[in-house]
Short mmCIF file of C-alpha atoms and ligand atoms in Angstrom, two decimals:
data_model
loop_
_atom_site.label_atom_id
_atom_site.label_comp_id
_atom_site.label_asym_id
_atom_site.label_seq_id
_atom_site.Cartn_x
_atom_site.Cartn_y
_atom_site.Cartn_z
CA UNK W 258 0.00 0.00 0.00
CA UNK W 259 1.27 3.47 -0.89
CA UNK W 260 1.28 5.54 2.30
CA UNK W 261 2.66 8.80 0.94
CA UNK W 262 2.12 11.14 -1.96
CA UNK W 263 5.38 11.70 -3.88
CA UNK W 264 6.02 15.10 -2.30
CA UNK W 265 5.40 13.91 1.24
CA UNK W 266 7.68 10.98 0.53
CA UNK W 267 10.50 13.27 -0.55
CA UNK W 268 10.05 15.24 2.70
CA UNK W 269 10.12 12.03 4.74
CA UNK W 270 13.28 10.83 2.96
CA UNK W 271 14.93 14.22 3.53
CA UNK W 272 14.54 13.85 7.30
CA UNK W 273 16.48 10.58 7.33
CA UNK W 274 20.17 11.19 8.26
CA UNK W 275 21.35 8.53 5.78
CA UNK W 276 20.01 10.64 2.92
CA UNK W 277 20.89 14.12 4.23
CA UNK W 278 23.50 14.75 1.52
CA UNK W 279 21.22 13.93 -1.40
CA UNK W 280 19.94 16.73 -3.64
CA UNK W 281 16.24 17.40 -4.11
CA UNK W 282 16.43 15.65 -7.49
CA UNK W 283 18.18 12.61 -6.01
CA UNK W 284 15.56 12.45 -3.23
CA UNK W 285 12.80 12.63 -5.82
CA UNK W 286 14.42 9.78 -7.79
CA UNK W 287 14.79 7.79 -4.58
CA UNK W 288 11.14 8.40 -3.69
CA UNK W 289 10.15 6.75 -6.99
CA UNK W 290 12.00 3.51 -6.29
CA UNK W 291 11.42 3.07 -2.54
CA UNK W 292 8.36 1.25 -1.37
CA UNK W 293 6.67 2.64 1.74
CA UNK W 294 5.27 0.01 4.04
CA UNK W 295 3.49 -0.21 7.38
CA UNK W 296 3.40 -3.40 9.44
CA UNK W 297 1.93 -4.27 12.85
CA UNK W 298 3.91 -5.07 15.97
CA UNK W 299 5.35 -8.59 15.85
CA UNK W 300 6.07 -8.68 12.12
CA UNK W 301 9.46 -10.26 11.31
CA UNK W 302 11.28 -8.30 8.61
CA UNK W 303 14.65 -10.10 8.47
CA UNK W 304 15.21 -13.70 9.54
CA UNK W 305 18.63 -14.77 10.78
CA UNK W 306 20.13 -17.29 8.34
CA UNK W 307 17.94 -16.37 5.38
CA UNK W 308 19.23 -14.72 2.22
CA UNK W 309 18.34 -11.04 2.19
CA UNK W 310 16.77 -9.25 -0.74
CA UNK W 311 15.80 -5.90 0.79
CA UNK W 312 17.20 -2.89 2.62
CA UNK W 313 15.01 -1.15 5.23
CA UNK W 314 14.92 2.45 6.46
CA UNK W 315 12.67 3.11 9.46
CA UNK W 316 10.36 6.11 9.29
CA UNK W 317 8.56 5.60 12.58
CA UNK W 318 8.36 2.94 15.26
CA UNK W 319 10.82 0.48 16.79
CA UNK W 320 12.37 -2.76 15.61
CA UNK W 321 14.32 -5.18 17.77
CA UNK W 322 17.46 -6.84 16.42
CA UNK W 323 18.16 -10.28 17.92
CA UNK W 324 20.69 -13.02 17.27
CA UNK W 325 20.18 -16.56 18.50
CA UNK W 326 17.21 -15.21 20.42
CA UNK W 327 19.27 -12.61 22.31
CA UNK W 328 18.70 -8.85 22.14
CA UNK W 329 21.35 -6.98 20.14
CA UNK W 330 19.87 -3.55 19.50
CA UNK W 331 16.72 -1.52 19.01
CA UNK W 332 16.44 0.43 15.74
CA UNK W 333 14.21 3.51 15.58
CA UNK W 334 13.05 6.20 13.17
CA UNK W 335 15.85 7.35 10.84
CA UNK W 336 17.86 4.14 11.30
CA UNK W 337 18.31 1.39 8.75
CA UNK W 338 18.99 -2.34 8.64
CA UNK W 339 19.47 -5.20 6.20
CA UNK W 340 22.68 -3.88 4.62
CA UNK W 341 25.00 -6.72 5.67
CA UNK W 342 23.31 -9.45 3.71
CA UNK W 343 22.99 -7.25 0.62
CA UNK W 344 26.62 -6.10 0.61
CA UNK W 345 27.99 -9.61 0.88
CA UNK W 346 25.23 -11.77 -0.66
CA UNK W 347 25.27 -13.57 2.67
CA UNK W 348 22.56 -14.85 5.00
CA UNK W 349 21.04 -12.35 7.45
CA UNK W 350 23.21 -12.15 10.58
CA UNK W 351 20.27 -11.31 12.83
CA UNK W 352 16.48 -11.30 13.05
CA UNK W 353 14.72 -7.94 12.97
CA UNK W 354 11.17 -7.74 14.36
CA UNK W 355 8.79 -4.81 14.64
CA UNK W 356 8.13 -4.22 18.35
CA UNK W 357 5.64 -1.40 17.68
CA UNK W 358 3.63 -0.67 14.56
CA UNK W 359 6.41 0.15 12.10
CA UNK W 360 6.55 2.39 9.06
CA UNK W 361 9.54 2.04 6.78
CA UNK W 362 10.95 2.41 3.27
CA UNK W 363 12.20 -0.64 1.43
CA UNK W 364 14.78 -0.76 -1.35
CA UNK W 365 15.44 -3.85 -3.42
CA UNK W 366 18.95 -5.23 -3.40
CA UNK W 367 19.54 -3.90 -6.91
CA UNK W 368 18.32 -0.37 -6.11
CA UNK W 369 20.37 -0.36 -2.89
CA UNK W 370 23.55 -1.17 -4.85
CA UNK W 371 22.70 1.47 -7.41
CA UNK W 372 22.19 4.06 -4.64
CA UNK W 373 25.60 3.27 -3.12
CA UNK W 374 27.34 3.27 -6.54
CA UNK W 375 26.06 6.78 -7.21
CA UNK W 376 26.33 8.34 -3.75
CA UNK W 377 29.67 7.93 -1.95
CA UNK W 378 28.39 9.83 1.12
CA UNK W 379 25.47 7.44 1.53
CA UNK W 380 27.86 4.54 1.01
CA UNK W 381 30.19 5.85 3.74
CA UNK W 382 27.33 6.10 6.25
CA UNK W 383 26.20 2.57 5.46
CA UNK W 384 29.76 1.28 5.83
CA UNK W 385 30.23 3.10 9.16
CA UNK W 386 27.08 1.48 10.53
CA UNK W 387 28.23 -1.87 9.15
CA UNK W 388 31.59 -1.52 10.94
CA UNK W 389 29.87 -0.63 14.24
CA UNK W 390 27.54 -3.59 13.90
CA UNK W 391 30.29 -6.04 13.06
CA UNK W 392 32.25 -4.80 16.11
CA UNK W 393 29.17 -5.20 18.32
CA UNK W 394 28.63 -8.73 16.99
CA UNK W 395 32.25 -9.77 17.48
CA UNK W 396 32.46 -8.33 21.02
CA UNK W 397 29.35 -9.98 22.36
CA UNK W 398 30.31 -13.48 23.59
CA UNK W 399 26.66 -14.47 23.60
CA UNK W 400 26.23 -13.80 19.91
CA UNK W 401 29.69 -14.13 18.31
P1 LIG M 133 21.44 -8.23 7.68
O1 LIG M 133 22.43 -9.23 8.15
O2 LIG M 133 21.23 -8.08 6.23
O3 LIG M 133 20.04 -8.50 8.39
C1 LIG M 133 19.93 -8.35 9.78
C2 LIG M 133 20.36 -6.94 10.11
O4 LIG M 133 20.41 -6.59 11.47
C3 LIG M 133 21.78 -6.66 9.64
O5 LIG M 133 21.85 -6.76 8.24
C4 LIG M 133 22.01 -5.31 10.22
O6 LIG M 133 21.42 -4.32 9.43
C5 LIG M 133 21.22 -5.42 11.53
N1 LIG M 133 22.14 -5.54 12.67
C6 LIG M 133 23.03 -6.50 12.89
N2 LIG M 133 23.72 -6.24 14.03
C7 LIG M 133 23.26 -5.09 14.51
C8 LIG M 133 23.56 -4.29 15.66
N3 LIG M 133 24.50 -4.63 16.54
N4 LIG M 133 22.88 -3.14 15.83
C9 LIG M 133 21.91 -2.78 14.97
N5 LIG M 133 21.57 -3.50 13.88
C10 LIG M 133 22.24 -4.63 13.64
#
């Protein structure tokens, strides 16, 4: 279901730190290829061990990241997840579940790659988050 008109979607994308360096035109192009979705609390968006095909950017709500059933992090509005599996064509390292009603944007794997290829500043932000997450995973004896 489409939740936003194009203009509102551009405004929503503009408020997300990951996209803060994009021009109005780039935001408008991004708005055309992102799908806006709303799911209820309890919906599983990424399943640990499964191949990933999508990248998620939270607009509103909270999602819990767990690995082997243990809490790793809570992602909120403006944050993103799903990048690890797409960058490496690898299985999801964690499960991500909506813990409140969740609104988010989704990019397909192909559009995500295209976005990074064309926007080095977006790519750097994704890679910084990836590094932080890999460090968190490797430091936690319960999940490593
Ligand atoms: P991916 O492996 O594709 O799917 C599960 C996602 O959970 C993963 O990408 C990251 O986006 C996210 N994730 C993994 N570890 C953490 C963490 N420590 N903090 C926040 N998000 C994480």
